[in-house]
Amino acid sequence: MFGLFKTDPQKKLQKQYEQKLEQAMLAARNGDMRANASLTEEAETLREEIEKLKNA
């Protein structure tokens, strides 16, 4: 009952991951390859954290 309002950290990280990928895609469309690379790298670190949570 009290766990009803707790946020799921995996869902939060998944949402951040998807936002980073979308930002990277938009940067690539605009021709900013440096921003694309850095945003993709950030997204990959988030994906690794998601995988750790799934395996834990």
Coordinates of N, CA and C in Angstrom, one line a residue:
M1 N 0.8 -1.2 0.0 CA 0.0 0.0 0.0 C 0.9 1.3 0.0
F2 N 1.9 1.3 0.8 CA 2.8 2.5 0.9 C 3.7 2.6 -0.3
G3 N 3.9 1.5 -1.0 CA 4.8 1.5 -2.1 C 4.1 2.0 -3.4
L4 N 2.9 2.4 -3.2 CA 2.1 2.9 -4.4 C 2.7 4.2 -5.0
F5 N 3.2 5.0 -4.2 CA 3.7 6.3 -4.6 C 5.2 6.4 -4.9
K6 N 5.9 5.3 -4.7 CA 7.3 5.3 -4.9 C 7.6 5.2 -6.4
T7 N 8.6 6.0 -6.8 CA 8.9 6.0 -8.2 C 9.9 4.8 -8.5
D8 N 9.7 4.2 -9.7 CA 10.6 3.1 -10.1 C 11.8 3.7 -10.8
P9 N 13.0 3.5 -10.2 CA 14.2 4.1 -10.8 C 14.5 3.6 -12.2
Q10 N 14.1 2.4 -12.5 CA 14.3 1.9 -13.8 C 13.5 2.6 -14.9
K11 N 12.3 3.0 -14.6 CA 11.4 3.7 -15.5 C 12.0 5.1 -15.7
K12 N 12.5 5.7 -14.6 CA 13.0 7.1 -14.7 C 14.3 7.1 -15.6
L13 N 15.2 6.1 -15.4 CA 16.4 6.0 -16.2 C 16.0 5.7 -17.7
Q14 N 15.0 4.9 -17.9 CA 14.5 4.6 -19.3 C 14.1 5.8 -20.0
K15 N 13.3 6.7 -19.2 CA 12.8 7.9 -19.8 C 14.0 8.8 -20.2
Q16 N 15.0 9.0 -19.3 CA 16.1 9.8 -19.5 C 16.9 9.3 -20.7
Y17 N 17.0 7.9 -20.8 CA 17.7 7.3 -21.9 C 17.1 7.6 -23.3
E18 N 15.8 7.5 -23.3 CA 15.1 7.8 -24.5 C 15.2 9.3 -24.9
Q19 N 15.2 10.2 -23.9 CA 15.3 11.6 -24.2 C 16.7 11.9 -24.8
K20 N 17.8 11.3 -24.2 CA 19.1 11.5 -24.7 C 19.3 11.0 -26.1
L21 N 18.7 9.9 -26.4 CA 18.7 9.4 -27.8 C 18.0 10.3 -28.8
E22 N 16.9 10.9 -28.3 CA 16.2 11.8 -29.2 C 17.0 13.1 -29.4
Q23 N 17.6 13.6 -28.4 CA 18.5 14.7 -28.5 C 19.6 14.5 -29.4
A24 N 20.2 13.3 -29.3 CA 21.3 12.9 -30.2 C 20.9 12.8 -31.6
M25 N 19.7 12.3 -31.9 CA 19.2 12.2 -33.2 C 19.0 13.6 -33.8
L26 N 18.4 14.5 -33.0 CA 18.2 15.9 -33.5 C 19.5 16.6 -33.7
A27 N 20.5 16.4 -32.9 CA 21.8 17.0 -33.1 C 22.4 16.4 -34.4
A28 N 22.3 15.2 -34.7 CA 22.8 14.6 -36.0 C 22.1 15.2 -37.2
R29 N 20.8 15.4 -37.0 CA 20.0 16.0 -38.1 C 20.5 17.4 -38.4
N30 N 20.9 18.1 -37.4 CA 21.4 19.5 -37.5 C 22.8 19.6 -37.9
G31 N 23.5 18.4 -38.0 CA 24.9 18.4 -38.4 C 25.9 18.6 -37.3
D32 N 25.5 18.6 -36.1 CA 26.4 18.7 -35.0 C 26.8 17.4 -34.5
M33 N 27.9 16.8 -35.1 CA 28.3 15.5 -34.8 C 29.0 15.4 -33.4
R34 N 29.6 16.5 -32.9 CA 30.2 16.4 -31.6 C 29.1 16.3 -30.5
A35 N 28.0 17.0 -30.6 CA 26.9 16.9 -29.7 C 26.3 15.5 -29.8
N36 N 26.2 15.0 -31.0 CA 25.6 13.7 -31.2 C 26.4 12.7 -30.5
A37 N 27.7 12.7 -30.7 CA 28.6 11.8 -30.0 C 28.5 11.8 -28.5
S38 N 28.5 13.0 -27.9 CA 28.5 13.1 -26.5 C 27.1 12.7 -25.9
L39 N 26.1 13.0 -26.6 CA 24.7 12.6 -26.2 C 24.6 11.1 -26.3
T40 N 25.1 10.5 -27.3 CA 25.0 9.1 -27.5 C 25.8 8.4 -26.4
E41 N 27.0 8.9 -26.0 CA 27.8 8.4 -25.0 C 27.0 8.4 -23.6
E42 N 26.4 9.6 -23.4 CA 25.6 9.7 -22.1 C 24.4 8.7 -22.1
A43 N 23.8 8.5 -23.3 CA 22.7 7.5 -23.4 C 23.2 6.1 -23.1
E44 N 24.4 5.8 -23.6 CA 25.0 4.5 -23.3 C 25.3 4.2 -21.9
T45 N 25.7 5.2 -21.2 CA 26.0 5.1 -19.7 C 24.6 4.8 -19.0
L46 N 23.6 5.5 -19.4 CA 22.3 5.3 -18.8 C 21.8 3.9 -19.1
R47 N 22.0 3.4 -20.3 CA 21.6 2.1 -20.7 C 22.3 1.0 -19.8
E48 N 23.6 1.3 -19.5 CA 24.4 0.4 -18.7 C 23.8 0.3 -17.3
E49 N 23.4 1.5 -16.8 CA 22.8 1.6 -15.4 C 21.4 0.8 -15.4
I50 N 20.7 0.9 -16.5 CA 19.4 0.2 -16.6 C 19.7 -1.3 -16.6
E51 N 20.7 -1.7 -17.3 CA 21.0 -3.2 -17.3 C 21.4 -3.6 -15.9
K52 N 22.2 -2.8 -15.2 CA 22.6 -3.2 -13.8 C 21.3 -3.4 -12.9
L53 N 20.4 -2.5 -13.1 CA 19.2 -2.6 -12.3 C 18.4 -3.8 -12.6
K54 N 18.3 -4.1 -13.9 CA 17.6 -5.3 -14.3 C 18.2 -6.6 -13.8
N55 N 19.5 -6.6 -13.7 CA 20.2 -7.8 -13.3 C 20.3 -7.9 -11.8
A56 N 20.1 -6.8 -11.1 CA 20.2 -6.8 -9.6 C 19.0 -7.4 -8.9

